[in-house]
Amino acid sequence: MTWQEAELAFDEADFVVLPCGATEQHSTHLPTSVDTIRAKHLTAELADAASEYDLDLLVLPVLPYGYSEHHLNYSGTVSVGADTYQEIIIDIGRSVQRHGATRFLVTNFHAGNIEPHKLALDRLQRDHDLDSYYVHWTDFARERLEERFGSEWGHAGEYETSVIEHYRPELVHAERKTPQTKKNRYEVRQYSHFDDLTVEGGLGDPTQSDPVFLAEVIEETTDDILGHLRSERE
């Protein structure tokens, strides 16, 4: 868009949407761009289907860096500090509000971003009077994913491998897919880095990925999220 087209789009949008990913290791079979790829494609699913719910979503460019300190022991990870990241979200929110945004929606695809996001959105609502909404996409799909994959499908496991096989299969090193070797399991202790937990860098068993099933989950989850957005807009 030119600035003139953007001016009109901000005026018409029900939600201005910031998709948030990360750049971090995803084991030996997936690229460091996994969370950013998910942010791009899964937010696009929401925008494409929004009209079916009488919604207009204006999607900003994906933010490809997040709070990923716990992955820094693996090469390729780029992390933004928690305080800096929080300020980035606030500054983006202030910018879109200046252009007429009345509702700011963050769609998130990396768990490490959650706490900085929540603090930033609190401040945008309280200090800048910007109505803010939050979708951590995986939370809306969690029940379906657990029914199919159990409880160990997290980082670089069955779920994320299925997403990349669905959207960008050429980026998956299929010959390197292997059950991930778990080093420790903590219930109360805080771990410092992800290599405290795993050898390869992931969790679960990516050999059990299922992109066909995942396509069904995407459709159902898209509808679920849009239904909530329509309801809460009203």
Short mmCIF file of C-alpha atoms in Angstrom, two decimals:
data_model
loop_
_atom_site.label_atom_id
_atom_site.label_comp_id
_atom_site.label_asym_id
_atom_site.label_seq_id
_atom_site.Cartn_x
_atom_site.Cartn_y
_atom_site.Cartn_z
CA MET A 1 0.00 0.00 0.00
CA THR A 2 0.93 3.61 -0.48
CA TRP A 3 0.34 5.92 2.47
CA GLN A 4 -2.90 7.06 0.82
CA GLU A 5 -4.18 3.50 0.53
CA ALA A 6 -3.07 2.79 4.08
CA GLU A 7 -4.96 5.83 5.33
CA LEU A 8 -8.20 4.41 3.93
CA ALA A 9 -7.43 0.89 5.18
CA PHE A 10 -6.84 2.09 8.75
CA ASP A 11 -10.13 3.93 8.66
CA GLU A 12 -12.08 0.87 7.48
CA ALA A 13 -10.41 -1.88 9.54
CA ASP A 14 -12.16 -3.48 12.49
CA PHE A 15 -8.80 -4.72 13.77
CA VAL A 16 -5.24 -3.74 12.91
CA VAL A 17 -3.28 -6.96 13.31
CA LEU A 18 0.38 -7.44 14.21
CA PRO A 19 1.57 -11.03 13.57
CA CYS A 20 4.49 -11.91 15.85
CA GLY A 21 6.99 -14.67 15.19
CA ALA A 22 10.59 -15.32 16.17
CA THR A 23 13.95 -16.30 14.72
CA GLU A 24 15.25 -19.24 16.71
CA GLN A 25 16.44 -22.80 16.44
CA HIS A 26 13.84 -25.48 15.73
CA SER A 27 15.87 -28.67 16.09
CA THR A 28 17.80 -30.25 13.23
CA HIS A 29 14.95 -30.69 10.74
CA LEU A 30 13.23 -27.27 10.70
CA PRO A 31 14.47 -23.76 9.82
CA THR A 32 14.93 -20.92 12.30
CA SER A 33 12.00 -19.13 10.64
CA VAL A 34 9.30 -21.57 11.83
CA ASP A 35 7.47 -19.15 14.13
CA THR A 36 7.60 -16.35 11.57
CA ILE A 37 6.28 -18.66 8.85
CA ARG A 38 3.42 -19.67 11.14
CA ALA A 39 2.74 -16.02 11.96
CA LYS A 40 2.56 -15.07 8.28
CA HIS A 41 0.39 -17.91 7.02
CA LEU A 42 -1.94 -18.48 9.97
CA THR A 43 -2.68 -14.76 10.30
CA ALA A 44 -3.34 -14.64 6.56
CA GLU A 45 -5.89 -17.42 7.07
CA LEU A 46 -7.69 -15.15 9.55
CA ALA A 47 -7.59 -12.17 7.19
CA ASP A 48 -8.78 -14.19 4.20
CA ALA A 49 -11.77 -15.62 6.06
CA ALA A 50 -12.63 -12.44 7.99
CA SER A 51 -15.32 -11.27 5.57
CA GLU A 52 -17.34 -14.41 6.34
CA TYR A 53 -17.68 -13.00 9.85
CA ASP A 54 -18.37 -9.44 8.72
CA LEU A 55 -14.87 -8.43 9.83
CA ASP A 56 -12.12 -6.40 8.14
CA LEU A 57 -8.58 -7.18 9.31
CA LEU A 58 -5.68 -4.95 8.29
CA VAL A 59 -2.53 -7.05 8.69
CA LEU A 60 0.81 -5.39 9.36
CA PRO A 61 4.12 -6.95 8.26
CA VAL A 62 5.20 -9.86 10.44
CA LEU A 63 7.54 -9.03 13.32
CA PRO A 64 10.22 -11.70 12.80
CA TYR A 65 12.13 -11.32 16.08
CA GLY A 66 10.93 -12.08 19.60
CA TYR A 67 12.06 -12.89 23.10
CA SER A 68 14.12 -16.05 22.56
CA GLU A 69 16.87 -15.86 25.19
CA HIS A 70 16.31 -19.51 26.18
CA HIS A 71 17.31 -20.68 22.69
CA LEU A 72 20.54 -18.67 22.38
CA ASN A 73 22.80 -21.67 23.03
CA TYR A 74 21.76 -22.90 19.58
CA SER A 75 23.21 -21.03 16.61
CA GLY A 76 20.89 -19.02 14.40
CA THR A 77 18.74 -17.73 17.25
CA VAL A 78 18.27 -13.95 17.36
CA SER A 79 16.63 -12.60 20.51
CA VAL A 80 15.31 -9.20 21.53
CA GLY A 81 15.47 -8.44 25.26
CA ALA A 82 12.16 -8.61 27.11
CA ASP A 83 12.05 -4.90 27.99
CA THR A 84 13.09 -3.84 24.48
CA TYR A 85 10.54 -6.17 22.94
CA GLN A 86 7.78 -4.80 25.15
CA GLU A 87 8.66 -1.25 24.04
CA ILE A 88 8.62 -2.31 20.37
CA ILE A 89 5.05 -3.59 20.72
CA ILE A 90 4.01 -0.40 22.50
CA ASP A 91 5.59 1.80 19.83
CA ILE A 92 3.86 -0.13 17.04
CA GLY A 93 0.56 0.19 18.88
CA ARG A 94 1.02 3.94 19.35
CA SER A 95 1.82 4.29 15.66
CA VAL A 96 -1.28 2.51 14.41
CA GLN A 97 -3.45 4.41 16.89
CA ARG A 98 -2.15 7.66 15.45
CA HIS A 99 -3.36 6.51 12.03
CA GLY A 100 -6.87 5.84 13.30
CA ALA A 101 -6.77 2.26 14.59
CA THR A 102 -9.45 1.66 17.20
CA ARG A 103 -8.67 -2.02 17.90
CA PHE A 104 -5.16 -3.49 17.97
CA LEU A 105 -4.80 -7.27 17.71
CA VAL A 106 -1.56 -9.14 18.31
CA THR A 107 -1.44 -12.67 16.90
CA ASN A 108 1.38 -14.60 18.51
CA PHE A 109 3.24 -17.73 17.44
CA HIS A 110 6.07 -18.00 19.96
CA ALA A 111 5.52 -18.82 23.63
CA GLY A 112 8.47 -16.71 24.78
CA ASN A 113 6.66 -13.59 23.55
CA ILE A 114 3.62 -14.04 25.76
CA GLU A 115 4.71 -12.24 28.91
CA PRO A 116 6.20 -9.18 27.15
CA HIS A 117 3.08 -9.04 24.97
CA LYS A 118 0.69 -9.04 27.92
CA LEU A 119 2.61 -6.26 29.67
CA ALA A 120 2.77 -4.19 26.47
CA LEU A 121 -0.95 -4.56 25.76
CA ASP A 122 -1.78 -3.65 29.36
CA ARG A 123 0.15 -0.43 28.91
CA LEU A 124 -1.43 0.34 25.54
CA GLN A 125 -4.89 0.00 27.04
CA ARG A 126 -4.20 1.85 30.29
CA ASP A 127 -1.72 4.52 29.19
CA HIS A 128 -2.74 5.06 25.57
CA ASP A 129 -6.44 4.11 25.58
CA LEU A 130 -6.02 1.67 22.68
CA ASP A 131 -8.40 -1.30 22.77
CA SER A 132 -6.11 -4.32 22.56
CA TYR A 133 -6.77 -7.96 21.77
CA TYR A 134 -4.53 -11.01 22.00
CA VAL A 135 -4.52 -14.34 20.18
CA HIS A 136 -1.86 -16.89 21.04
CA TRP A 137 -2.90 -19.12 18.16
CA THR A 138 -1.83 -22.43 19.69
CA ASP A 139 -4.09 -21.91 22.70
CA PHE A 140 -7.13 -22.00 20.42
CA ALA A 141 -5.95 -25.24 18.79
CA ARG A 142 -4.57 -26.93 21.91
CA GLU A 143 -7.45 -29.32 22.61
CA ARG A 144 -7.49 -30.63 19.04
CA LEU A 145 -3.71 -31.00 18.98
CA GLU A 146 -3.62 -32.89 22.25
CA GLU A 147 -6.28 -35.31 21.04
CA ARG A 148 -4.10 -36.22 18.06
CA PHE A 149 -0.53 -35.76 19.32
CA GLY A 150 -0.71 -36.20 23.10
CA SER A 151 1.13 -33.80 25.41
CA GLU A 152 4.69 -33.68 24.05
CA TRP A 153 4.08 -32.02 20.66
CA GLY A 154 5.63 -28.65 21.54
CA HIS A 155 8.73 -26.95 20.17
CA ALA A 156 9.72 -28.42 16.75
CA GLY A 157 7.58 -31.48 17.43
CA GLU A 158 4.55 -32.97 15.71
CA TYR A 159 2.56 -29.75 15.51
CA GLU A 160 5.17 -27.31 14.21
CA THR A 161 6.57 -29.88 11.81
CA SER A 162 3.06 -30.43 10.43
CA VAL A 163 2.54 -26.68 9.91
CA ILE A 164 5.75 -26.27 7.92
CA GLU A 165 5.02 -29.42 5.90
CA HIS A 166 1.63 -27.89 5.10
CA TYR A 167 2.81 -24.44 4.03
CA ARG A 168 6.51 -24.78 3.15
CA PRO A 169 7.37 -28.50 2.76
CA GLU A 170 10.57 -27.72 0.87
CA LEU A 171 12.02 -26.28 4.12
CA VAL A 172 11.65 -29.53 6.10
CA HIS A 173 14.70 -31.81 6.26
CA ALA A 174 12.65 -35.00 6.29
CA GLU A 175 15.73 -37.22 6.57
CA ARG A 176 16.59 -35.54 9.90
CA LYS A 177 13.19 -35.99 11.51
CA THR A 178 13.71 -38.07 14.63
CA PRO A 179 12.11 -38.48 18.05
CA GLN A 180 13.62 -35.73 20.17
CA THR A 181 15.90 -36.74 23.03
CA LYS A 182 14.64 -35.28 26.30
CA LYS A 183 17.36 -34.63 28.88
CA ASN A 184 15.33 -33.40 31.86
CA ARG A 185 11.74 -32.79 32.92
CA TYR A 186 11.07 -30.01 35.42
CA GLU A 187 7.84 -29.35 37.27
CA VAL A 188 8.93 -26.49 39.56
CA ARG A 189 12.53 -25.63 38.64
CA GLN A 190 13.13 -22.83 36.13
CA TYR A 191 15.36 -24.00 33.29
CA SER A 192 17.93 -21.54 31.95
CA HIS A 193 18.28 -22.61 28.34
CA PHE A 194 16.47 -25.02 26.08
CA ASP A 195 19.46 -27.35 25.90
CA ASP A 196 18.77 -28.11 29.57
CA LEU A 197 15.71 -29.96 28.27
CA THR A 198 16.64 -31.49 24.92
CA VAL A 199 19.62 -32.68 22.89
CA GLU A 200 18.50 -31.87 19.34
CA GLY A 201 16.60 -28.72 20.25
CA GLY A 202 13.02 -29.93 20.04
CA LEU A 203 10.34 -31.82 21.93
CA GLY A 204 8.05 -34.67 20.99
CA ASP A 205 8.31 -36.87 17.91
CA PRO A 206 8.28 -35.00 14.57
CA THR A 207 8.18 -38.33 12.70
CA GLN A 208 4.51 -38.43 13.73
CA SER A 209 3.66 -35.16 11.96
CA ASP A 210 0.40 -35.06 10.01
CA PRO A 211 -0.07 -32.06 7.69
CA VAL A 212 -3.43 -33.35 6.41
CA PHE A 213 -4.84 -33.37 9.94
CA LEU A 214 -3.22 -30.01 10.60
CA ALA A 215 -5.06 -28.48 7.63
CA GLU A 216 -8.34 -29.43 9.33
CA VAL A 217 -7.14 -27.91 12.61
CA ILE A 218 -6.24 -24.67 10.82
CA GLU A 219 -9.70 -24.35 9.33
CA GLU A 220 -11.46 -25.06 12.64
CA THR A 221 -9.17 -22.80 14.64
CA THR A 222 -9.52 -19.95 12.15
CA ASP A 223 -13.29 -20.12 12.51
CA ASP A 224 -13.04 -20.29 16.29
CA ILE A 225 -10.81 -17.21 16.55
CA LEU A 226 -12.88 -15.15 14.12
CA GLY A 227 -16.03 -16.04 16.01
CA HIS A 228 -14.50 -14.67 19.21
CA LEU A 229 -13.31 -11.51 17.49
CA ARG A 230 -16.75 -10.83 16.02
CA SER A 231 -18.43 -11.43 19.36
CA GLU A 232 -16.05 -9.22 21.30
CA ARG A 233 -16.17 -6.46 18.70
CA GLU A 234 -19.92 -6.32 19.19
#
